[in-house]
PDB file of C-alpha atoms in Angstrom:
ATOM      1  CA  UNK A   9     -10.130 156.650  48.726  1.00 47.00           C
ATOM      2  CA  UNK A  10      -9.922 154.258  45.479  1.00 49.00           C
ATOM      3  CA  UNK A  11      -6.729 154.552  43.642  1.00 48.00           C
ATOM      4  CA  UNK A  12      -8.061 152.569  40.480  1.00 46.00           C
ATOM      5  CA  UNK A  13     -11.242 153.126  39.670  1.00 44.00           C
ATOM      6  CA  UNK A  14     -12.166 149.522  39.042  1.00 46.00           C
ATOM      7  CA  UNK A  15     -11.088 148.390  42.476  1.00 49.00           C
ATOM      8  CA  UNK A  16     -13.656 151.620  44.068  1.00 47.00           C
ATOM      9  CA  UNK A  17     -16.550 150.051  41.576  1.00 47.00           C
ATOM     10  CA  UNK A  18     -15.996 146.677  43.012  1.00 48.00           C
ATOM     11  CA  UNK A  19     -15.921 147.408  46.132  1.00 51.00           C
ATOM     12  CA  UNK A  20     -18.795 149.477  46.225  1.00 51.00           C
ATOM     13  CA  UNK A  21     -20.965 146.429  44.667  1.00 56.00           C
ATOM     14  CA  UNK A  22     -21.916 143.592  47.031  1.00 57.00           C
ATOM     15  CA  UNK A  23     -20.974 140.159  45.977  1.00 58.00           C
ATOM     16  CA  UNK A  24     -23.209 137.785  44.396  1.00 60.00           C
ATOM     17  CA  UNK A  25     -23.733 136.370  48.193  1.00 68.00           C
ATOM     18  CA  UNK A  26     -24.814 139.986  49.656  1.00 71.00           C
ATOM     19  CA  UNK A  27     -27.561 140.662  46.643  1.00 77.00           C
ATOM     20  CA  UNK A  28     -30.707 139.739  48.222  1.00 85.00           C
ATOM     21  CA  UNK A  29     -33.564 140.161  46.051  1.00 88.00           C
ATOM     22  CA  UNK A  30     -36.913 140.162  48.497  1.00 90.00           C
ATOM     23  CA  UNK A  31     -40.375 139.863  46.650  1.00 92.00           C
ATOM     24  CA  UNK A  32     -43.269 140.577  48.973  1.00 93.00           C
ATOM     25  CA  UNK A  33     -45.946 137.959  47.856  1.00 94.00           C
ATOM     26  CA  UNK A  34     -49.358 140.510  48.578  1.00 94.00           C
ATOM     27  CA  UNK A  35     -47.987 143.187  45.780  1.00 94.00           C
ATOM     28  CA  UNK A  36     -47.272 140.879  43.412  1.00 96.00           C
ATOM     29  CA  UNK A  37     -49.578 140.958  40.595  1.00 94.00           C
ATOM     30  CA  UNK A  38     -50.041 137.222  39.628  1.00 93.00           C
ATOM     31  CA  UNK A  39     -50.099 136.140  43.843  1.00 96.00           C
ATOM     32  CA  UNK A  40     -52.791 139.052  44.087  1.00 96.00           C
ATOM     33  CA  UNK A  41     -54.593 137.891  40.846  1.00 95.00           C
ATOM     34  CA  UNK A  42     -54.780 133.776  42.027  1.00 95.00           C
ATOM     35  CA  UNK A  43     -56.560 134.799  45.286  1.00 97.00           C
ATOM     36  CA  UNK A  44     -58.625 137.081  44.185  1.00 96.00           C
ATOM     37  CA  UNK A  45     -59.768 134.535  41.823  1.00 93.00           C
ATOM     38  CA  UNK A  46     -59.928 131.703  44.198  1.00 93.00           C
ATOM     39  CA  UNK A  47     -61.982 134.316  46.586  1.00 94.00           C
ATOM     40  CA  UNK A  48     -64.260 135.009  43.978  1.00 94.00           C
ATOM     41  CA  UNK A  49     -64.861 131.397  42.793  1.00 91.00           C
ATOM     42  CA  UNK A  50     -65.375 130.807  46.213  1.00 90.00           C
ATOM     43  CA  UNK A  51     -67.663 132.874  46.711  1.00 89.00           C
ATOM     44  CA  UNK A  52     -69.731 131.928  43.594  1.00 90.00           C
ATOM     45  CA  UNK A  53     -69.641 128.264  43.950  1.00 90.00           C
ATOM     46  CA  UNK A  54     -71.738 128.914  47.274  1.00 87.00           C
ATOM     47  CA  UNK A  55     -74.500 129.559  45.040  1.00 85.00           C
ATOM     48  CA  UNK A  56     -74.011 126.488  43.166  1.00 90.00           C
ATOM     49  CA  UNK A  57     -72.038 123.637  45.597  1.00 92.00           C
ATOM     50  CA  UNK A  58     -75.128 123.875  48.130  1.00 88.00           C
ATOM     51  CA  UNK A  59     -78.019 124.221  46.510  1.00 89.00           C
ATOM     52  CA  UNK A  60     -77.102 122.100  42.997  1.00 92.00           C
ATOM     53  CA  UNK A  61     -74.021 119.765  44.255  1.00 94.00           C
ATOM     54  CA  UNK A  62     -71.687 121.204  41.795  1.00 95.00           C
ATOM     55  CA  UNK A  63     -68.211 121.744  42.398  1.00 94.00           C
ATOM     56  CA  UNK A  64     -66.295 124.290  40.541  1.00 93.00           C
ATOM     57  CA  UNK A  65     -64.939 122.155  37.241  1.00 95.00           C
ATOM     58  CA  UNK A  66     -68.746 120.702  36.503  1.00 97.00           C
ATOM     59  CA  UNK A  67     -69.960 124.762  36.751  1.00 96.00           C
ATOM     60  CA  UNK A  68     -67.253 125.833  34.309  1.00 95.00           C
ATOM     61  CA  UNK A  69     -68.563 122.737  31.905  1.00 97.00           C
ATOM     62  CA  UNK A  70     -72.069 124.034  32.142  1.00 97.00           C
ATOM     63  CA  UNK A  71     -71.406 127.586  31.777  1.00 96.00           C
ATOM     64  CA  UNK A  72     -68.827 126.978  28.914  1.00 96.00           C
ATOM     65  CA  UNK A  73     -71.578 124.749  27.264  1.00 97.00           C
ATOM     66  CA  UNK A  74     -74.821 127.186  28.276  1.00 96.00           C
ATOM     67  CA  UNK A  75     -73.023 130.140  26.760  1.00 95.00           C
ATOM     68  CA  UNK A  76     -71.635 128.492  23.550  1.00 89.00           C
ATOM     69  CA  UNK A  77     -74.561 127.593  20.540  1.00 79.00           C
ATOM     70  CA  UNK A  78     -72.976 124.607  19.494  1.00 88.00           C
ATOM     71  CA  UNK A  79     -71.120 121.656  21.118  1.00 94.00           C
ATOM     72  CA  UNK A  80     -67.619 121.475  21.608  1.00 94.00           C
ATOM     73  CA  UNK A  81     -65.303 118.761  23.126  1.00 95.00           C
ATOM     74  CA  UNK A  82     -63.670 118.264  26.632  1.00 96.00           C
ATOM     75  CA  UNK A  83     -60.370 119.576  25.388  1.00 95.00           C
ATOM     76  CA  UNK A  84     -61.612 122.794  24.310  1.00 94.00           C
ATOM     77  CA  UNK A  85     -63.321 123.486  27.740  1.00 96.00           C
ATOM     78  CA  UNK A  86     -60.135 122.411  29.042  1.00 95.00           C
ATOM     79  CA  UNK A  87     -58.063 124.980  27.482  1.00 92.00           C
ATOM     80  CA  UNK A  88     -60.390 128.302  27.259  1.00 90.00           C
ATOM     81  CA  UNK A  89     -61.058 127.214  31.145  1.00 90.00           C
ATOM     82  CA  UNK A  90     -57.608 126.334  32.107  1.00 89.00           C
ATOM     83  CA  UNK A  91     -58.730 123.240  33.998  1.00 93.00           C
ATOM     84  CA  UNK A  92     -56.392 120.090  33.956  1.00 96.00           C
ATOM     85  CA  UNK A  93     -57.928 117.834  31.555  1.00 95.00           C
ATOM     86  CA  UNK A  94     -57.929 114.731  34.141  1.00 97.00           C
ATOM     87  CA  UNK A  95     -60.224 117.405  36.618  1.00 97.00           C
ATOM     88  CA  UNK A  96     -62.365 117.764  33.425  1.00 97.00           C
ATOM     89  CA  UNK A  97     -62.743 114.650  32.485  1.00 97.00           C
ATOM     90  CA  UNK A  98     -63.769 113.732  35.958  1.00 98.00           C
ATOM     91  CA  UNK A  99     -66.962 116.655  35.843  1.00 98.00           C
ATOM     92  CA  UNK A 100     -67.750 115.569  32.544  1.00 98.00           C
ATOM     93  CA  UNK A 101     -68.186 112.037  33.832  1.00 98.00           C
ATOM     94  CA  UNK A 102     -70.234 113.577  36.650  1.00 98.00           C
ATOM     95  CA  UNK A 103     -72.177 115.718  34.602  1.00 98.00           C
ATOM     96  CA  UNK A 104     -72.940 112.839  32.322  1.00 98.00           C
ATOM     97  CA  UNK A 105     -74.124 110.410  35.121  1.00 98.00           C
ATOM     98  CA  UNK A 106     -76.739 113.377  36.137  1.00 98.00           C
ATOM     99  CA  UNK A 107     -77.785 113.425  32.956  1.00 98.00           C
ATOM    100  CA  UNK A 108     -77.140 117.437  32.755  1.00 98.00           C
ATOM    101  CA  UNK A 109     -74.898 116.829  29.785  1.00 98.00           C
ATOM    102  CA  UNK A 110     -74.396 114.502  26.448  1.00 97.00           C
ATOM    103  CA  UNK A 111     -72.106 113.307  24.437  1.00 96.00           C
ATOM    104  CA  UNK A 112     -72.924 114.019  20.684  1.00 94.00           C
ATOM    105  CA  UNK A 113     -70.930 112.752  17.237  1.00 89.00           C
ATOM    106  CA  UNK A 114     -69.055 115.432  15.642  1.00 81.00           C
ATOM    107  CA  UNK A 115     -70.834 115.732  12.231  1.00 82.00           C
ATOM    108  CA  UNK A 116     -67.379 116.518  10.381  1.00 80.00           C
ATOM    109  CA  UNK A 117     -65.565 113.621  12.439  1.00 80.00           C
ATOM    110  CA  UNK A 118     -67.357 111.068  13.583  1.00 77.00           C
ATOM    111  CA  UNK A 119     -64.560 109.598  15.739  1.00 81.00           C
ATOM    112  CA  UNK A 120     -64.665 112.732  17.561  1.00 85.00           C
ATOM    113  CA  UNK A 121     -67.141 112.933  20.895  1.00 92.00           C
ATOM    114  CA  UNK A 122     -68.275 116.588  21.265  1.00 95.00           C
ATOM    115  CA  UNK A 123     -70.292 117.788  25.133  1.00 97.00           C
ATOM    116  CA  UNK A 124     -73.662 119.583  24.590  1.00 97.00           C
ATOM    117  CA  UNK A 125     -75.938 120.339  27.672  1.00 98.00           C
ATOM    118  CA  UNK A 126     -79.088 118.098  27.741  1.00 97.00           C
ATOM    119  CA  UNK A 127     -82.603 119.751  28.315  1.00 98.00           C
ATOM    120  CA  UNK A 128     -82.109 119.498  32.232  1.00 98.00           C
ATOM    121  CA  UNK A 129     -78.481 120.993  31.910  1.00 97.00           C
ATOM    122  CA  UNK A 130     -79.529 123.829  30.183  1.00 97.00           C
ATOM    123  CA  UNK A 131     -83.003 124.647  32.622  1.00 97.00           C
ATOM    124  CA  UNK A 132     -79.722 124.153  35.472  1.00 97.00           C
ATOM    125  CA  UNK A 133     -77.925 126.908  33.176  1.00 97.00           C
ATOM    126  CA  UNK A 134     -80.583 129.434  32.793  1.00 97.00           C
ATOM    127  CA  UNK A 135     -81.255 128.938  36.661  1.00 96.00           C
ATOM    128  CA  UNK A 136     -77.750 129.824  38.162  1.00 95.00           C
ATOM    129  CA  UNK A 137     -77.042 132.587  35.640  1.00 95.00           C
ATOM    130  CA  UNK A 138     -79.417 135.339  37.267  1.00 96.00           C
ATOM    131  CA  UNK A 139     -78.290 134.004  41.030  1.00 94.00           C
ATOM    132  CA  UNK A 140     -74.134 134.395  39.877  1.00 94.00           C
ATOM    133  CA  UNK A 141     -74.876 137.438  37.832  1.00 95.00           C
ATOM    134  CA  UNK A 142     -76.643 138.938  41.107  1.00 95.00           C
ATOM    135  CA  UNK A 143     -73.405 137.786  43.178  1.00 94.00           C
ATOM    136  CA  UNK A 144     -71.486 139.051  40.545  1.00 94.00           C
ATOM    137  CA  UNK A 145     -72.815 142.649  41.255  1.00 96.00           C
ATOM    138  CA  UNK A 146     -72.610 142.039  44.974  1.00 95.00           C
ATOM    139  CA  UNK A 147     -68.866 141.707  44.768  1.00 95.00           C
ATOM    140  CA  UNK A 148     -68.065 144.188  42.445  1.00 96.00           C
ATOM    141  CA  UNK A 149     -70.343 146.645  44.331  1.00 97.00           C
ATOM    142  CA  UNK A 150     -67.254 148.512  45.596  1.00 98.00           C
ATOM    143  CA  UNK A 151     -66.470 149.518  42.753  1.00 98.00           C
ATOM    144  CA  UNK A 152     -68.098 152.413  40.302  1.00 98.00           C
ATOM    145  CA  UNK A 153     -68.938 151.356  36.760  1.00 97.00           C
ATOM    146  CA  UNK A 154     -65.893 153.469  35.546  1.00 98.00           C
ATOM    147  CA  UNK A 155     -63.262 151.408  38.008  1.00 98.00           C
ATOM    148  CA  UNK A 156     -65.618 148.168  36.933  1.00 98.00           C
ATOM    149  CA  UNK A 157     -64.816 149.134  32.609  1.00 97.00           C
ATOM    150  CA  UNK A 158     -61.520 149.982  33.612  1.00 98.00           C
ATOM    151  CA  UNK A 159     -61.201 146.566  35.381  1.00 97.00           C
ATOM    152  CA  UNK A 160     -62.711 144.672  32.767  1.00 95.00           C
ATOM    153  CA  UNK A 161     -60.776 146.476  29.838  1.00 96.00           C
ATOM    154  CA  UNK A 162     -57.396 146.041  31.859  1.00 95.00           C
ATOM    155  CA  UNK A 163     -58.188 142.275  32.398  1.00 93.00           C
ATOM    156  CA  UNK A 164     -58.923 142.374  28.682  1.00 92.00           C
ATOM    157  CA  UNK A 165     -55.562 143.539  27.690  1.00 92.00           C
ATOM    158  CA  UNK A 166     -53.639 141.266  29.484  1.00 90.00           C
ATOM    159  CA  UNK A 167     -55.463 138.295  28.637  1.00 87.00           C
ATOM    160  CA  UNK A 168     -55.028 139.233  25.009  1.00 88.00           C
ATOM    161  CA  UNK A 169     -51.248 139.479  26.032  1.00 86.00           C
ATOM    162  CA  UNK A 170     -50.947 136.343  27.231  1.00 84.00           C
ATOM    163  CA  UNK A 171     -53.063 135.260  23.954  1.00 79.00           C
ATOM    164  CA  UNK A 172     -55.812 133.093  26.293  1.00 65.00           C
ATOM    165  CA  UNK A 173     -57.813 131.282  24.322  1.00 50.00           C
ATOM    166  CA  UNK A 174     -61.701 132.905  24.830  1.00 53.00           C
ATOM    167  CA  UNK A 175     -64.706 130.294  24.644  1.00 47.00           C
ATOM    168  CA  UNK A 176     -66.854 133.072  23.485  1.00 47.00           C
ATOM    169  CA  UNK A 177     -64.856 132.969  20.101  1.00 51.00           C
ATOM    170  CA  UNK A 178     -66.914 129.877  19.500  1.00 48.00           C
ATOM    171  CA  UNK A 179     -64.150 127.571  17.811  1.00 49.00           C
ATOM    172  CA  UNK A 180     -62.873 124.461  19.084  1.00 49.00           C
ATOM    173  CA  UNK A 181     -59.554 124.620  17.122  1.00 46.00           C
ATOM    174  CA  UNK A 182     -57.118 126.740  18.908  1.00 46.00           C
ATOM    175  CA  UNK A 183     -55.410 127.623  15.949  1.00 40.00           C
ATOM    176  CA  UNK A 184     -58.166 129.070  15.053  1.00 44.00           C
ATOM    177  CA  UNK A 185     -59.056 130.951  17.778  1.00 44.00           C
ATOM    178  CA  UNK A 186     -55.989 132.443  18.038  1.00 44.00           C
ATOM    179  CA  UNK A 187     -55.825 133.487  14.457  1.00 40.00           C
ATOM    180  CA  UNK A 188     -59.283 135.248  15.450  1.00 42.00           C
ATOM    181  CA  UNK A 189     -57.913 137.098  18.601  1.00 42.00           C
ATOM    182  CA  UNK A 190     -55.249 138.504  16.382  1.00 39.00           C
ATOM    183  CA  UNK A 191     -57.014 139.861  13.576  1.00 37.00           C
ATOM    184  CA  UNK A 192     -59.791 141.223  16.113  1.00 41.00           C
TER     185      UNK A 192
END
């Protein structure tokens, strides 16, 4: 037995060199979130690598653009998509030579190039949408539509956490948008 107390507490505490702190990768939350992600993308680009030759940056160009009204620049997508901007630029350069997307003057700024899709882009758009909301479905079938709004308001709450910038807010200034996400 201890005669001082503060000798007893440090010797019941391992050293800095006996702490070992294990972390098993499959229950933890952002290891489980990146594969599930990559499974899913995976699983959706079948329906658009194959049959349409687009990879995974070009289909996040066309669905930011197809879903937006108006035409925003390369940056933007970059950040509401989290894509590397060099990985962008490279589908936008893509997208461009198949003539699925344009550049267009920014009416405000002329110096500033905005991406729109062209009138073959957009018939491309309104063709995958039905075939990835269908595989959409399919992979979310195991769930009921309470555990599917739970998912989806859960997902909501920590992206608004982490303040990600949303390309449904429909601003290409991410002051902006964030000023939006707050007040909202």
């Amino acid at each position: 037995m201890c005669n001082h107390l503060s000798r007893c507490h440090a010797e019941a505490q391992p050293g800095p060199e006996k702490i070992l702190v294990k972390l098993d990768l499959f229950s933890f939350l952002p290891f489980r979130l990146n594969r599930l992600a990559a499974e899913v993308s995976t699983a959706l680009a079948e329906e658009y690598q194959q049959r349409y030759g687009l990879d995974i940056p070009g289909w996040r160009i066309l669905a930011t653009l197809g879903f937006r009204e108006d035409a925003c620049t390369a940056q933007f997508i970059a950040q509401c998509t989290r894509t590397h901007k060099s990985t962008i630029s490279r589908a936008v350069n893509a997208l461009l030579e198949r003539e699925l997307i344009e550049r267009v003057e920014n009416e405000d700024d002329r110096r500033e190039l905005r991406l729109q899709l062209t009138p073959k882009g957009r018939a491309l758009y309104h063709e995958l949408v039905p075939r990835l909301k269908r595989r959409e479905q399919e992979i979310l079938s195991c769930l009921s539509a309470r555990e599917r709004d739970s998912l989806a308001d859960a997902l909501g709450k920590i992206e608004r956490h982490l303040d990600l910038i949303q390309a449904s807010h429909g601003h290409d200034d991410p002051v902006a948008v964030k000023q939006k996400a707050s007040v909202g």
